[in-house]
Amino acid sequence: MPNITVDHSAGLDDRIDRAGLAGAVHQACVETVAARTAACKTRFRRADETVVGDGAEDAQVVHLEIALLAGRTQEAKTALAEAVLALLPEHIKNPEGCHLSVEVRDLEPAYKSARG
């Protein structure tokens, strides 16, 4: 916890600074919702096809989801979403025109994790 997933259009493969983005999101989690850096886990998933609206434009999409253990206030989750949305363009080369979104949600009560 937190579990962070970054879904992005294939056209952004060479434009996202993955290590920089992960580090910045981890730091935002520490500062905003009192997460521990060592507990932050980020994965990146490429979406081969993305369509926005009627599909007329070749749109690039980044959607970042942060899943937290329950207990944070809605205000804290909103603050984290806003902070991460603000830092996203800093880690994308030529972010103009990209559709960016962030969702912060609670993990399900049945969530369990282990380290092997």
Coordinates of C-alpha atoms in Angstrom, one line a residue:
M1 CA 0.0 0.0 0.0
P2 CA -0.4 2.3 -1.8
N3 CA -0.7 0.3 -5.0
I4 CA -0.3 2.6 -8.0
T5 CA -1.2 1.7 -11.6
V6 CA -0.4 3.9 -14.6
D7 CA -2.3 3.0 -17.7
H8 CA -1.0 4.9 -20.8
S9 CA -1.5 5.0 -24.6
A10 CA 1.1 3.1 -26.6
G11 CA 2.1 6.4 -28.2
L12 CA 3.5 7.5 -24.9
D13 CA 6.0 4.6 -24.5
D14 CA 9.1 6.8 -25.1
R15 CA 7.6 10.0 -23.6
I16 CA 7.0 9.0 -20.0
D17 CA 9.8 9.3 -17.4
R18 CA 8.7 6.2 -15.5
A19 CA 11.2 6.3 -12.7
G20 CA 10.7 10.0 -12.2
L21 CA 6.9 9.8 -12.2
A22 CA 6.9 6.8 -9.8
G23 CA 9.2 8.7 -7.4
A24 CA 7.1 11.8 -7.5
V25 CA 3.9 9.9 -6.9
H26 CA 5.5 8.0 -4.0
Q27 CA 6.6 11.3 -2.5
A28 CA 3.1 12.8 -2.9
C29 CA 1.6 9.8 -1.1
V30 CA 4.1 10.2 1.7
E31 CA 3.3 14.0 2.0
T32 CA -0.4 13.8 1.5
V33 CA -1.7 10.6 3.0
A34 CA 1.2 9.6 5.4
A35 CA 2.2 6.5 3.3
R36 CA 5.6 5.0 3.8
T37 CA 7.9 5.3 0.7
A38 CA 8.9 1.6 1.1
A39 CA 5.3 0.6 0.9
C40 CA 4.6 2.4 -2.4
K41 CA 4.4 0.1 -5.4
T42 CA 3.9 1.4 -9.0
R43 CA 3.3 -0.5 -12.2
F44 CA 3.0 0.8 -15.7
R45 CA 0.6 -0.8 -18.2
R46 CA 0.6 0.1 -21.9
A47 CA -2.8 0.3 -23.7
D48 CA -2.3 -0.6 -27.3
E49 CA -5.5 1.1 -28.3
T50 CA -7.2 4.1 -26.7
V51 CA -10.2 6.0 -28.1
V52 CA -11.4 9.4 -26.8
G53 CA -14.8 10.8 -27.8
D54 CA -15.7 9.9 -31.4
G55 CA -12.2 8.6 -32.1
A56 CA -11.6 11.3 -34.7
E57 CA -8.3 12.5 -33.1
D58 CA -5.3 10.4 -32.3
A59 CA -5.5 11.0 -28.5
Q60 CA -2.9 10.0 -25.9
V61 CA -4.3 9.0 -22.5
V62 CA -2.7 8.6 -19.1
H63 CA -4.9 7.3 -16.2
L64 CA -3.2 6.9 -12.8
E65 CA -5.0 5.0 -10.1
I66 CA -3.9 5.0 -6.5
A67 CA -5.4 2.3 -4.2
L68 CA -5.0 2.9 -0.5
L69 CA -5.9 1.0 2.7
A70 CA -9.2 2.4 4.0
G71 CA -9.2 5.2 6.6
R72 CA -8.2 8.3 4.7
T73 CA -10.7 11.1 4.5
Q74 CA -12.2 12.1 1.2
E75 CA -10.4 15.4 1.5
A76 CA -7.0 13.7 1.8
K77 CA -7.8 11.5 -1.2
T78 CA -8.9 14.5 -3.2
A79 CA -5.8 16.4 -2.2
L80 CA -3.6 13.5 -3.4
A81 CA -5.5 13.2 -6.7
E82 CA -5.0 17.0 -7.3
A83 CA -1.3 16.9 -6.4
V84 CA -0.6 13.9 -8.7
L85 CA -2.6 15.4 -11.6
A86 CA -0.5 18.6 -11.3
L87 CA 2.8 16.7 -11.4
L88 CA 1.9 14.3 -14.2
P89 CA 2.8 16.7 -17.1
E90 CA 6.3 17.2 -15.6
H91 CA 7.0 13.5 -16.4
I92 CA 5.7 13.4 -20.0
K93 CA 7.6 14.8 -22.9
N94 CA 5.3 17.1 -24.9
P95 CA 2.2 16.5 -22.7
E96 CA 0.2 19.0 -24.7
G97 CA -3.1 17.4 -25.8
C98 CA -2.7 14.3 -23.6
H99 CA -5.8 13.4 -21.6
L100 CA -4.7 13.0 -18.0
S101 CA -6.7 11.6 -15.1
V102 CA -6.2 10.4 -11.5
E103 CA -8.4 8.3 -9.3
V104 CA -7.7 7.6 -5.6
R105 CA -9.7 4.8 -4.1
D106 CA -9.8 2.5 -1.1
L107 CA -8.6 -1.1 -1.4
E108 CA -11.2 -3.7 -0.7
P109 CA -11.4 -5.0 2.9
A110 CA -10.3 -8.4 1.7
Y111 CA -7.0 -7.0 0.3
K112 CA -3.9 -8.9 1.6
S113 CA -0.3 -8.7 0.6
A114 CA 2.9 -10.5 1.4
R115 CA 6.6 -10.2 0.5
G116 CA 8.2 -13.5 -0.5

